[in-house]
mmCIF file of C-alpha atoms in Angstrom:
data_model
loop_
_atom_site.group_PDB
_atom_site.id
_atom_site.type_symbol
_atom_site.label_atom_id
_atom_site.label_comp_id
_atom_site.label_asym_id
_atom_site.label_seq_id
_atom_site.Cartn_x
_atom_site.Cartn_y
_atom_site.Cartn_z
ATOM 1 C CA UNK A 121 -25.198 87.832 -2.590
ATOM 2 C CA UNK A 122 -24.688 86.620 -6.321
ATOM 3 C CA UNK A 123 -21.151 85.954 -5.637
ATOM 4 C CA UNK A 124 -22.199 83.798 -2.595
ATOM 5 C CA UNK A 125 -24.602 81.624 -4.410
ATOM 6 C CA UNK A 126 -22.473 80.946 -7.330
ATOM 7 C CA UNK A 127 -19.586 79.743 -4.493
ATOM 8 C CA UNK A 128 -22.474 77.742 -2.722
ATOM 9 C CA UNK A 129 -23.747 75.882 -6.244
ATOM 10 C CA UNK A 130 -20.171 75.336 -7.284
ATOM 11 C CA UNK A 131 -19.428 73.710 -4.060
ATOM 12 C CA UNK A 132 -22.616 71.366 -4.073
ATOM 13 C CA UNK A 133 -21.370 70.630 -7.708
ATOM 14 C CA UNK A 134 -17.791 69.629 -6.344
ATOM 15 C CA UNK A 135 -19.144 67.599 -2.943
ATOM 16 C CA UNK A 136 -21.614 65.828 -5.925
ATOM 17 C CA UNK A 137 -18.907 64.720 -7.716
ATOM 18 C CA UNK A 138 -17.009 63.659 -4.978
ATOM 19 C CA UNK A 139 -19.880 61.768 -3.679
ATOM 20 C CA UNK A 140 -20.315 59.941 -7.576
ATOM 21 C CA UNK A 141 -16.413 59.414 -7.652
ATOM 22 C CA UNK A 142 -16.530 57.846 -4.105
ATOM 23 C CA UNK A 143 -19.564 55.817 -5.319
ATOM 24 C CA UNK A 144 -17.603 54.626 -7.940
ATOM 25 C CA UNK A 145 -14.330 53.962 -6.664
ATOM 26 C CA UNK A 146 -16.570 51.824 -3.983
ATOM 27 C CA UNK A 147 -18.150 49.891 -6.827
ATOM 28 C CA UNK A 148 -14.947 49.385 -8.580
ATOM 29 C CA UNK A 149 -13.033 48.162 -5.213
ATOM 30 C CA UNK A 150 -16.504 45.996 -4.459
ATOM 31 C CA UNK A 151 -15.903 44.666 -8.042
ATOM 32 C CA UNK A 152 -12.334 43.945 -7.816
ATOM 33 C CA UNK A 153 -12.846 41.866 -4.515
ATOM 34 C CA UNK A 154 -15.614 40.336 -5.793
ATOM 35 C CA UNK A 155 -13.408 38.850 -8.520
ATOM 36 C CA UNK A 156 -10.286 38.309 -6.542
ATOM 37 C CA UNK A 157 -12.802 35.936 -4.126
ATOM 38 C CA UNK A 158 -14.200 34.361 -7.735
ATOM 39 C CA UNK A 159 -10.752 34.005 -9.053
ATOM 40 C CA UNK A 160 -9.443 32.514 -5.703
ATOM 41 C CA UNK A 161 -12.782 29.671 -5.859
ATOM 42 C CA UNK A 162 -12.030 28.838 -8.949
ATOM 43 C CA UNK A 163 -8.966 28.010 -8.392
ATOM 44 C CA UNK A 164 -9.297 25.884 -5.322
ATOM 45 C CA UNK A 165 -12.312 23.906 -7.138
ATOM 46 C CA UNK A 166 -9.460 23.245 -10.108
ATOM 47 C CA UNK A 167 -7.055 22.257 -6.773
ATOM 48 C CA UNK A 168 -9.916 20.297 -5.095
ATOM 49 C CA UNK A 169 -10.897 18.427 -8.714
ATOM 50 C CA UNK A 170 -6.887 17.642 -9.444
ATOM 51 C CA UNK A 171 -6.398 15.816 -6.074
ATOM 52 C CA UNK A 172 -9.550 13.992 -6.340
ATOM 53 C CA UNK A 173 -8.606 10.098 -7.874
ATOM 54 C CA UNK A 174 -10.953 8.835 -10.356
ATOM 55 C CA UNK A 175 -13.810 6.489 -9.561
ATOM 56 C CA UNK A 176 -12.509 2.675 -9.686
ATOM 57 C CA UNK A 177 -13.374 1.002 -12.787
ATOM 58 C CA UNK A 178 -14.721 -2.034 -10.886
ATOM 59 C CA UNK A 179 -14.709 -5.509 -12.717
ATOM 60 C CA UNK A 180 -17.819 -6.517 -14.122
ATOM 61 C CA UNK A 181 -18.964 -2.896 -14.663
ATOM 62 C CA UNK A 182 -20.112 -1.083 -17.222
ATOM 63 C CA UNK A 183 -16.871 0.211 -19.027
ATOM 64 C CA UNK A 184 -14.669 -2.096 -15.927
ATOM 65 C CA UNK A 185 -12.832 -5.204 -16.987
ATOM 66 C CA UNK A 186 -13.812 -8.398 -17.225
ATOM 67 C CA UNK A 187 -14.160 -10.820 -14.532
ATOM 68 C CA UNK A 188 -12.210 -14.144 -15.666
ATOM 69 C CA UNK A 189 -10.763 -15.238 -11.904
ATOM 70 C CA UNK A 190 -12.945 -17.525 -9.583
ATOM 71 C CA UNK A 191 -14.403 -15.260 -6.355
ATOM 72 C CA UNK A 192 -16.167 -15.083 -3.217
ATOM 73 C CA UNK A 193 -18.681 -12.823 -2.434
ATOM 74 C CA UNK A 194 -17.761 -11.454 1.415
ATOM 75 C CA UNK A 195 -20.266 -10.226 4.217
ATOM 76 C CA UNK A 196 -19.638 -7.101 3.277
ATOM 77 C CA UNK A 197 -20.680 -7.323 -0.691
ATOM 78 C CA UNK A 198 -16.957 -7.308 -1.570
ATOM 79 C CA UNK A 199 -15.331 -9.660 -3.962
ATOM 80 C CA UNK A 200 -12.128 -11.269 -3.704
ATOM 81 C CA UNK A 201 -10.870 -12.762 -6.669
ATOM 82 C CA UNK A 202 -7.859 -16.011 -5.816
ATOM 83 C CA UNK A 203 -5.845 -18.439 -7.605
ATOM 84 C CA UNK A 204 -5.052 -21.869 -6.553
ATOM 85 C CA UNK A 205 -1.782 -23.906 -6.380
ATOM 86 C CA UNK A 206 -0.395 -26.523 -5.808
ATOM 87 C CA UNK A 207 -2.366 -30.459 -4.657
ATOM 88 C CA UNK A 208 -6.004 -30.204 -3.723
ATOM 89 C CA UNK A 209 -6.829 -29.052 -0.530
ATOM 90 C CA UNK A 210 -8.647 -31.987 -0.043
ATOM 91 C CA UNK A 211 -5.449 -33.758 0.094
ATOM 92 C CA UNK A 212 -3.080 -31.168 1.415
ATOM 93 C CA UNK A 213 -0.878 -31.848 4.236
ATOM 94 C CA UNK A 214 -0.266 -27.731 4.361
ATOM 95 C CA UNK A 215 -2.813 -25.178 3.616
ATOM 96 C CA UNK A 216 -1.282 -21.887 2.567
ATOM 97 C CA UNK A 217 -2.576 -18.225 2.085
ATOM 98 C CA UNK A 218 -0.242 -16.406 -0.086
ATOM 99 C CA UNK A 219 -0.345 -12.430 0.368
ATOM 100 C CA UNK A 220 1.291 -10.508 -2.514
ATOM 101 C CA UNK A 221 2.934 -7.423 -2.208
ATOM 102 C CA UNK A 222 2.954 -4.187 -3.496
ATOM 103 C CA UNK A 223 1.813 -3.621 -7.438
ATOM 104 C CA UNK A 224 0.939 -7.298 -8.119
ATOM 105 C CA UNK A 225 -1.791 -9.951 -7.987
ATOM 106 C CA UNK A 226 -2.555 -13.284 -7.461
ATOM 107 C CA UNK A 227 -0.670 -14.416 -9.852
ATOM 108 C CA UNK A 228 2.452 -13.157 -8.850
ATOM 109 C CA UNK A 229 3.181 -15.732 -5.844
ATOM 110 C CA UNK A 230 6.318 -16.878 -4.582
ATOM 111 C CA UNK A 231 5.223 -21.060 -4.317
ATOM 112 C CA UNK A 232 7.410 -23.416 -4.420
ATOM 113 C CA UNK A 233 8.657 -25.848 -7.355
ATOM 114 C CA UNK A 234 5.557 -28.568 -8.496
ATOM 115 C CA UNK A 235 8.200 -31.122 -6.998
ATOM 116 C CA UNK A 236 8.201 -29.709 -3.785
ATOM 117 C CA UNK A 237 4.454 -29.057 -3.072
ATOM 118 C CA UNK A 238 3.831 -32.659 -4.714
ATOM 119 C CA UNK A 239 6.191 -34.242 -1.900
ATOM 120 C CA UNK A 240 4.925 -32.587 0.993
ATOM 121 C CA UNK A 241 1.186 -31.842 0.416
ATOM 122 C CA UNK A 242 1.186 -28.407 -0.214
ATOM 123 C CA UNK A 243 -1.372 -26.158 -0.850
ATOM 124 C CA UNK A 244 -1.246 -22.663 -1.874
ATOM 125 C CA UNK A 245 -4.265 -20.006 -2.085
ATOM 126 C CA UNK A 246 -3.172 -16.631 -3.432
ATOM 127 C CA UNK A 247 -5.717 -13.796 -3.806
ATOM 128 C CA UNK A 248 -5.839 -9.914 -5.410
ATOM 129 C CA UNK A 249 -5.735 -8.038 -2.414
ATOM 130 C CA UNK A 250 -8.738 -5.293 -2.573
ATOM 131 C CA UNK A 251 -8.738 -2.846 -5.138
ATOM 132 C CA UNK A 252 -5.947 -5.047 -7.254
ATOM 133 C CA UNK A 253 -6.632 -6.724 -10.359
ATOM 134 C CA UNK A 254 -10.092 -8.248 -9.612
ATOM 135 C CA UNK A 255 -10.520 -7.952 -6.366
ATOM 136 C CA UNK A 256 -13.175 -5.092 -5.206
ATOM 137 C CA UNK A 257 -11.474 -1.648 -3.559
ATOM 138 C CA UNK A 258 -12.080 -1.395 -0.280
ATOM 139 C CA UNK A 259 -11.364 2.290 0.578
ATOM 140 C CA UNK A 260 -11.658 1.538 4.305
ATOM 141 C CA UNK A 261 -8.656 -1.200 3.922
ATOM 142 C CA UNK A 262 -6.673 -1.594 7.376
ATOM 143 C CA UNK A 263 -4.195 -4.159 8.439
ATOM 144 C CA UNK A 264 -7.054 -5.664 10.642
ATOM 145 C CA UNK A 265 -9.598 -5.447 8.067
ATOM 146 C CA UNK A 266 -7.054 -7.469 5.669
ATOM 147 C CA UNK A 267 -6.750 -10.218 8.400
ATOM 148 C CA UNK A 268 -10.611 -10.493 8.381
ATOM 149 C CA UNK A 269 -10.935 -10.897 4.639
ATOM 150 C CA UNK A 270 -8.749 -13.520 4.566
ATOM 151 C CA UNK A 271 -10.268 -15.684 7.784
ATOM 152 C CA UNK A 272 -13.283 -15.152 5.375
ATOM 153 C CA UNK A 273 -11.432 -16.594 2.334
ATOM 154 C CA UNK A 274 -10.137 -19.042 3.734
ATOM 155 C CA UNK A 275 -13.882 -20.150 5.397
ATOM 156 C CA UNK A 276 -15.489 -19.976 2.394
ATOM 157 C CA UNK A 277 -13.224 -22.230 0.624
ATOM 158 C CA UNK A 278 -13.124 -24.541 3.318
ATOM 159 C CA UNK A 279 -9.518 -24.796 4.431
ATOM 160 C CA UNK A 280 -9.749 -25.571 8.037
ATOM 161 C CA UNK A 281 -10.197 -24.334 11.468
ATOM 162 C CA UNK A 282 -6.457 -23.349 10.623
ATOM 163 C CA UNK A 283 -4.378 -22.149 8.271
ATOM 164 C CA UNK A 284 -0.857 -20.869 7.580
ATOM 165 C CA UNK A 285 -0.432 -17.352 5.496
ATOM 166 C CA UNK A 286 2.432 -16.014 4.090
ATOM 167 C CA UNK A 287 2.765 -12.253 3.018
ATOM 168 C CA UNK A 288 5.476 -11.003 0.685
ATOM 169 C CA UNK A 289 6.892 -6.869 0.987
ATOM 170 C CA UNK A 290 3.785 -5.066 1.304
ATOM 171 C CA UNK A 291 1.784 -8.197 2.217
ATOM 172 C CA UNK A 292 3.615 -8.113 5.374
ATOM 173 C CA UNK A 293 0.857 -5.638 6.729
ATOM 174 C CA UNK A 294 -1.749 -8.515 6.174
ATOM 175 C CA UNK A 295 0.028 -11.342 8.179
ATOM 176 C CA UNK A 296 0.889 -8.589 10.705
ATOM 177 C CA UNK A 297 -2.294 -8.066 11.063
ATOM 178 C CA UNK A 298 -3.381 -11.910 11.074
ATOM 179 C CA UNK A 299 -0.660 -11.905 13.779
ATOM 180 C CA UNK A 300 -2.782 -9.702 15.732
ATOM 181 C CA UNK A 301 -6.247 -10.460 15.186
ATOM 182 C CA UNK A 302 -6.783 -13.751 14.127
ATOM 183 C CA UNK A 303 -3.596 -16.009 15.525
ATOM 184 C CA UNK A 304 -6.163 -18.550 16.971
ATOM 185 C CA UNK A 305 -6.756 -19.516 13.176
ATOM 186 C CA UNK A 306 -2.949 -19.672 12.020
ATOM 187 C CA UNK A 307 -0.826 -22.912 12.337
ATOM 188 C CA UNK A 308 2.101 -20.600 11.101
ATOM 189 C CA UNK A 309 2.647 -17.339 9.469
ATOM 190 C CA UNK A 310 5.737 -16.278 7.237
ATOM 191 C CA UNK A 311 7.031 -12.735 6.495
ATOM 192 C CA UNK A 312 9.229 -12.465 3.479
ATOM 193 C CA UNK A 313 10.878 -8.874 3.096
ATOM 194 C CA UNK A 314 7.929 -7.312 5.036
ATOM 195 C CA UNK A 315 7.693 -3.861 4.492
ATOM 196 C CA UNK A 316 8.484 -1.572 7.434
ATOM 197 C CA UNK A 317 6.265 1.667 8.456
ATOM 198 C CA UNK A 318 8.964 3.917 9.471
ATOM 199 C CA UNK A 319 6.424 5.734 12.376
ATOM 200 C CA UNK A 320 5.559 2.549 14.110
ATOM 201 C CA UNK A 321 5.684 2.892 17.743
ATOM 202 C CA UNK A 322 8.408 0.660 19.027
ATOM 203 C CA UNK A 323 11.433 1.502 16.837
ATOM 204 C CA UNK A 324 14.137 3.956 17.613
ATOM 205 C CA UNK A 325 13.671 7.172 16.345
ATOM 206 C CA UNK A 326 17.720 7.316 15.168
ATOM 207 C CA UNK A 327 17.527 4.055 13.833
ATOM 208 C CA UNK A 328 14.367 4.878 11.529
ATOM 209 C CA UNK A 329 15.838 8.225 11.119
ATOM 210 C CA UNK A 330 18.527 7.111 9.221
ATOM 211 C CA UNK A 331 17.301 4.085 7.937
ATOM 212 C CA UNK A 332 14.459 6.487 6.248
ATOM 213 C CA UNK A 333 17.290 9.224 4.785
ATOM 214 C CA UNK A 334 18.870 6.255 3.391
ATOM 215 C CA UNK A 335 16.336 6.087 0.604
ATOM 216 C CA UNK A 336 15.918 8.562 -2.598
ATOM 217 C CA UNK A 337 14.585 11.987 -1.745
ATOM 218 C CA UNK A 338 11.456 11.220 -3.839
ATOM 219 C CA UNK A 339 10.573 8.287 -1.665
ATOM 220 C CA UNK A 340 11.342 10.225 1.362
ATOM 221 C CA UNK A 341 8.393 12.846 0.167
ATOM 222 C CA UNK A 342 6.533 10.064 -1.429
ATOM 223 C CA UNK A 343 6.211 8.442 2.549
ATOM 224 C CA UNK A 344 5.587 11.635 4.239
ATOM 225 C CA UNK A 345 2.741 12.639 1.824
ATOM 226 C CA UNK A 346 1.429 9.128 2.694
ATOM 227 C CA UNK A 347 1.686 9.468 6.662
ATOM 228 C CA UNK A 348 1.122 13.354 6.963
ATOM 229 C CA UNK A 349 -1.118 14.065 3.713
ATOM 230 C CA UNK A 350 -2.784 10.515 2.809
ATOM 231 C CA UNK A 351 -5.511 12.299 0.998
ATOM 232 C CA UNK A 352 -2.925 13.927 -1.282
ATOM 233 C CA UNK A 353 -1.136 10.586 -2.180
ATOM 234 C CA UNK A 354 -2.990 9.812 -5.580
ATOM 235 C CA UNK A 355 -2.032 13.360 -6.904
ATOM 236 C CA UNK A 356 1.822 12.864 -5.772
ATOM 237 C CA UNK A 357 2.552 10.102 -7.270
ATOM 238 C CA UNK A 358 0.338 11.168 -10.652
ATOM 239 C CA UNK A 359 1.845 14.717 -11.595
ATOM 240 C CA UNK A 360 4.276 15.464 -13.534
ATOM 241 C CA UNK A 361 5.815 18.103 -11.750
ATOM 242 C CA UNK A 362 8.215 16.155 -10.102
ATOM 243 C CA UNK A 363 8.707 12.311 -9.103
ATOM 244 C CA UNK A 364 6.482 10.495 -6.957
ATOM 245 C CA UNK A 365 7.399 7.211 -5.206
ATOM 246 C CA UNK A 366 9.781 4.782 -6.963
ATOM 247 C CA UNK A 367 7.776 1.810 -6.388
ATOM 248 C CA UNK A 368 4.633 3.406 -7.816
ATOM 249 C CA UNK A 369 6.696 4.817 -10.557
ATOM 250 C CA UNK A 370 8.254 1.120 -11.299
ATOM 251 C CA UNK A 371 11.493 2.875 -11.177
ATOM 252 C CA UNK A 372 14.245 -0.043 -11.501
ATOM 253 C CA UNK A 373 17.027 1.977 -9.676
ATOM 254 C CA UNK A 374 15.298 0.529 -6.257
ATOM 255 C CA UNK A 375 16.161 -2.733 -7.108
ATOM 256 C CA UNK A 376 19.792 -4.676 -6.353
ATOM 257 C CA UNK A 377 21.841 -6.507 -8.873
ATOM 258 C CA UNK A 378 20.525 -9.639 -7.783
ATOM 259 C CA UNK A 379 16.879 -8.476 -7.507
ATOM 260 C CA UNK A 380 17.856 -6.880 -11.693
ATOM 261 C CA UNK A 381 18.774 -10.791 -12.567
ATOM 262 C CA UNK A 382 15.909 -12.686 -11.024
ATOM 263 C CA UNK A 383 13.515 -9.843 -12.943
ATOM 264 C CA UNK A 384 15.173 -10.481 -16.528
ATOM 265 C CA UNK A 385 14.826 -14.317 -15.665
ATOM 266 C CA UNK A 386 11.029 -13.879 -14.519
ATOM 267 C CA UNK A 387 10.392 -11.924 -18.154
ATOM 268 C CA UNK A 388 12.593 -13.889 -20.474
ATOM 269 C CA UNK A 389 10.570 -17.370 -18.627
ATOM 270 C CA UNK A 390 7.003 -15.545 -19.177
ATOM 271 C CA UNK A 391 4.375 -16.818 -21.085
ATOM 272 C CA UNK A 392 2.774 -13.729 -22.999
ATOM 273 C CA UNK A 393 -0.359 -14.446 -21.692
ATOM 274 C CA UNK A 394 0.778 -14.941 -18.080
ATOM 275 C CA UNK A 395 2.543 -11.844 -18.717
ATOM 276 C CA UNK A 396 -0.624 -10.030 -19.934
ATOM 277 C CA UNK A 397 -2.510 -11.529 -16.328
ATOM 278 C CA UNK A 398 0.262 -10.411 -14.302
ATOM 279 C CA UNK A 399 0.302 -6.965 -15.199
ATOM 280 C CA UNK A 400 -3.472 -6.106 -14.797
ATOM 281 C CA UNK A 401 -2.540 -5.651 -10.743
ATOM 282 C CA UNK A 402 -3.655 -1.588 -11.216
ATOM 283 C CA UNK A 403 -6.665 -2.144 -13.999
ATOM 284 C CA UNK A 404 -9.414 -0.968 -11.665
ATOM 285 C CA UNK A 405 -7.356 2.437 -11.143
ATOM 286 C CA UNK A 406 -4.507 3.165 -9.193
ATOM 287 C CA UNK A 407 -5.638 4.719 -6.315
ATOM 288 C CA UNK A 408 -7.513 2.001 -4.702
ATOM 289 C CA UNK A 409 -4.153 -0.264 -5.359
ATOM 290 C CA UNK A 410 -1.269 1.124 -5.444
ATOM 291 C CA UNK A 411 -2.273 4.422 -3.611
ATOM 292 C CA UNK A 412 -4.522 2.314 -1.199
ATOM 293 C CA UNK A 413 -0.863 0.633 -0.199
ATOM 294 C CA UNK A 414 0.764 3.613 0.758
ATOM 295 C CA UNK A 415 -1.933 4.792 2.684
ATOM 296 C CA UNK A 416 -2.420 1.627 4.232
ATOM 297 C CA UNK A 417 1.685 0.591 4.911
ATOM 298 C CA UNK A 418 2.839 4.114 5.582
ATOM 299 C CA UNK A 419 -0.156 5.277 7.813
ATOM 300 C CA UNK A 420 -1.096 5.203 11.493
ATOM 301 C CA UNK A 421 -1.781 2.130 12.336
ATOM 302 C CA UNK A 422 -3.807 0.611 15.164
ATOM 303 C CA UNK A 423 -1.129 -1.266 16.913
ATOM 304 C CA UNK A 424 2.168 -1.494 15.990
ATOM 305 C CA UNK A 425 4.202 -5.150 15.096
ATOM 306 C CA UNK A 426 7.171 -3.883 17.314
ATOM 307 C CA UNK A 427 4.868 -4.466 20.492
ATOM 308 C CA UNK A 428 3.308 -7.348 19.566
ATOM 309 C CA UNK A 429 3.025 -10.428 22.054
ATOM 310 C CA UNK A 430 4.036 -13.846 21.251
ATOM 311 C CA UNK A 431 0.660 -15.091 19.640
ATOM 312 C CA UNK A 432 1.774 -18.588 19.482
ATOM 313 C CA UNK A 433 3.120 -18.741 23.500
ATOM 314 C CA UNK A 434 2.807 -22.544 23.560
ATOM 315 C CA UNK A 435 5.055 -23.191 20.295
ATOM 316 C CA UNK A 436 1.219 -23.882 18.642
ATOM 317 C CA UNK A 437 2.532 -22.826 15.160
ATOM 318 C CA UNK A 438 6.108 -21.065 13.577
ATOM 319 C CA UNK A 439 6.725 -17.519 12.659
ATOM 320 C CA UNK A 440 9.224 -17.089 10.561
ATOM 321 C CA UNK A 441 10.972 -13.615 8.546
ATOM 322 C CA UNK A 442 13.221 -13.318 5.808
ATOM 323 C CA UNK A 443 14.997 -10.623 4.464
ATOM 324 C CA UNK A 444 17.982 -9.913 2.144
ATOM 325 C CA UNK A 445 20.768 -7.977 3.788
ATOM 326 C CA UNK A 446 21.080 -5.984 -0.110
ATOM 327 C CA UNK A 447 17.340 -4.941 -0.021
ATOM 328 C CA UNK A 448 17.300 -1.346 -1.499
ATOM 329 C CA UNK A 449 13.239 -0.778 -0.493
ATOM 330 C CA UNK A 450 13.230 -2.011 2.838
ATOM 331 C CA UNK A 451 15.875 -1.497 5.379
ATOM 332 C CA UNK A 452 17.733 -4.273 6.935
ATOM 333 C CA UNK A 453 18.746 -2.540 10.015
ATOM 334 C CA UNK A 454 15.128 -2.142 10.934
ATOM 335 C CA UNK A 455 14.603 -5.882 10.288
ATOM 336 C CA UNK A 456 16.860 -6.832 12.604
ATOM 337 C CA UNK A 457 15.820 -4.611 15.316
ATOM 338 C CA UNK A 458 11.895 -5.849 14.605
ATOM 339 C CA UNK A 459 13.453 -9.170 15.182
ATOM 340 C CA UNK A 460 15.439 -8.733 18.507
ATOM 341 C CA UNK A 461 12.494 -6.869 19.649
ATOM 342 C CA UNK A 462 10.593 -10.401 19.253
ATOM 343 C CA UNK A 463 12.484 -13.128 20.286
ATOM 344 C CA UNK A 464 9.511 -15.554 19.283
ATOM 345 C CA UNK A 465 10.727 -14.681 15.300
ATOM 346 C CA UNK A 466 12.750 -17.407 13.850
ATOM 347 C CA UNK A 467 14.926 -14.903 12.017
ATOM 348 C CA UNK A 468 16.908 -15.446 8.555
ATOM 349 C CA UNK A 469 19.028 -12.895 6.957
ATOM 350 C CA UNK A 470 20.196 -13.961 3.509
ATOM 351 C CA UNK A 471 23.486 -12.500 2.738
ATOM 352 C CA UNK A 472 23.552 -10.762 -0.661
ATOM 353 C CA UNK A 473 19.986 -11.034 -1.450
ATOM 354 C CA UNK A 474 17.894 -7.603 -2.495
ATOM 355 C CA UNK A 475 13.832 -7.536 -2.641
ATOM 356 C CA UNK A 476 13.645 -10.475 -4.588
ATOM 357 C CA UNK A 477 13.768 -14.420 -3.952
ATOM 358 C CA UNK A 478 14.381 -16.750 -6.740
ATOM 359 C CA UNK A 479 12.947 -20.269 -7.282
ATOM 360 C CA UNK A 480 15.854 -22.033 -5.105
ATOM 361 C CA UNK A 481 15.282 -19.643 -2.384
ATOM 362 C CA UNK A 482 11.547 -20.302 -2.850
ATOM 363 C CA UNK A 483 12.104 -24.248 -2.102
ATOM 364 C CA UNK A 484 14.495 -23.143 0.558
ATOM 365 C CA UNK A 485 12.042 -20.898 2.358
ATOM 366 C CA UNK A 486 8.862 -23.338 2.195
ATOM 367 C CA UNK A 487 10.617 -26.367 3.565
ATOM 368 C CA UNK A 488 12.172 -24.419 6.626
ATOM 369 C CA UNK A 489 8.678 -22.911 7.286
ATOM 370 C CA UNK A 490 7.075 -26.208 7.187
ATOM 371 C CA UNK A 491 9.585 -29.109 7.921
ATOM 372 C CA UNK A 492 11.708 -26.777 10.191
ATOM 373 C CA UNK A 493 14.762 -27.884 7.623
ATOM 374 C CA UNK A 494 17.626 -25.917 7.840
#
């Protein structure tokens, strides 16, 4: 009987520390997942927080920068700063809205020479698109929402039941969208080197195909991020892990030889202070500029130029498109398709050019849009 109780308390002892050990290898695995699920928060919150852009440093702000441009006020609350060239409007013969493109501001606007908009009456109204220079972000900016700002613009500085606009590279997606949403207020509208959204309905999957593997392999993941990922855009082309977008990296390798000599003639002609104005396109942050543009040009869109009707079917007012058959950032083979596509395109394809039009081409381009010189 001894020898049975001594096997019987020697047995609870071992099923008791089995029991503790099990209790403790539970607490340790509890622990251990516990942290692995801490560990794997954490680390998403540092993920979430990298992607997220910065707040805009809006102009006028505490810590933004200055407001020195004229403005409007829009419906919205927004302000749009602008820049006038050119005669008075009182006394213009042609009333102009000048849409910059990608990275720049009102200041950088392809007008032509004093002579020029002397002889014929020309005025020009350029403007810093939203979230550029001083122009308010918009973070809901669409191609249609672009056309309304500037029917608002151009009402609140009284230029007319109509108006002519004019969008250079990525200002394209502005008079685009004038095209579509507000042609009963255009006498005209003028695309020069528009840039093309590679997904828009309408163009030929080969053509785009190989008109999009035709660029750097950085841009080609710059764009999809943009189309696929737009809420990852900001932190691809901010990391240093590898190269965002050429364009919002300023890389010059995008550029032709002829686009290279018209830039070293733009900088050596600079006044410092001109200089200074012109680069303060991304001041307010880059996201809502820069970013904002590849979101915007290289999104979905709501309708797509390739299917666009004639707005103008009873010859009220000229559309016209340039392009340079040497531009490196947007494909000429996809311009000409755009154009064929829409016969109601006066159509000009400027052998040698790149991205880039000089003064001369500047006079050229203004008198054919207006005069209908050759």
């Amino acid at each position: 009987m001894a020898g049975e109780k001594r096997v019987s308390a020697a047995s609870a002892r071992d099923h008791t520390r089995r029991v503790k050990l099990k209790s403790s290898s539970q607490r340790c695995s509890g622990m251990f997942r516990s942290i692995v699920v801490i560990f794997l928060v954490g680390i998403m919150a540092l993920g979430y927080q990298a992607i997220q852009p910065p707040p805009p440093k809006i102009c006028g702000s505490p810590g933004g920068p200055p407001i020195t441009a004229p403005r409007i006020k829009l419906r919205d609350g927004r302000h749009l700063a602008y820049k006038e060239h050119g005669v008075s409007k009182e006394t213009a013969n042609y009333k102009i809205v000048f849409v910059h493109g990608f990275d720049c501001n009102r200041h950088i606007a392809l007008v032509p020479s004093a002579e020029i908009m002397e002889d014929l009456g020309i005025y020009i109204l350029s403007f810093d698109r939203p979230g550029y220079a001083e122009s308010d972000p918009d973070p809901r900016r669409t191609p249609q929402s672009l056309a309304l700002d500037i029917e608002e613009l151009a009402d609140q500085l009284e230029l007319g039941s109509n108006f002519y606009v004019v969008g250079y590279s990525m200002g394209g997606q502005a008079v685009w969208g004038c095209l579509k949403y507000i042609s009963h207020r255009l006498a005209g509208a003028a695309l020069l080197a528009p840039v093309v959204n590679y997904w828009w309905p309408g163009l030929p999957a080969d053509l785009s195909t190989e008109a999009y593997y035709q660029q750097f392999p950085r841009d080609q993941w710059a764009l999809r991020v943009a189309h696929y990922l737009p809420w990852l855009t900001y932190w691809w082309n901010t990391q240093k892990w590898f190269p965002g977008s050429s364009a919002a990296g300023r890389n010059p390798k995008v550029f032709s030889p002829q686009d290279l000599e018209i830039l070293a003639g733009m900088t050596k002609s600079r006044d410092p202070k001109v200089a200074a104005a012109m680069g303060s396109g991304r001041q307010q942050g880059e996201h809502e500029s820069a970013v904002r543009d590849l979101i915007v040009g290289f999104g979905s869109w709501e309708f797509s130029p390739v299917q666009l009707q004639n707005p103008f079917p009873s010859n009220e007012g000229p559309v016209h498109l340039w392009q340079g058959d040497d531009d490196r950032l947007v494909p000429v083979t996809l311009q000409r398709h755009i154009s064929q596509q829409l016969p109601w395109i006066n159509y000009h394809e400027i052998p040698g050019a790149g991205h880039l039009f000089d003064q001369a081409m500047a006079d050229t381009i203004f008198k054919a849009f207006l005069t209908g010189e050759k």
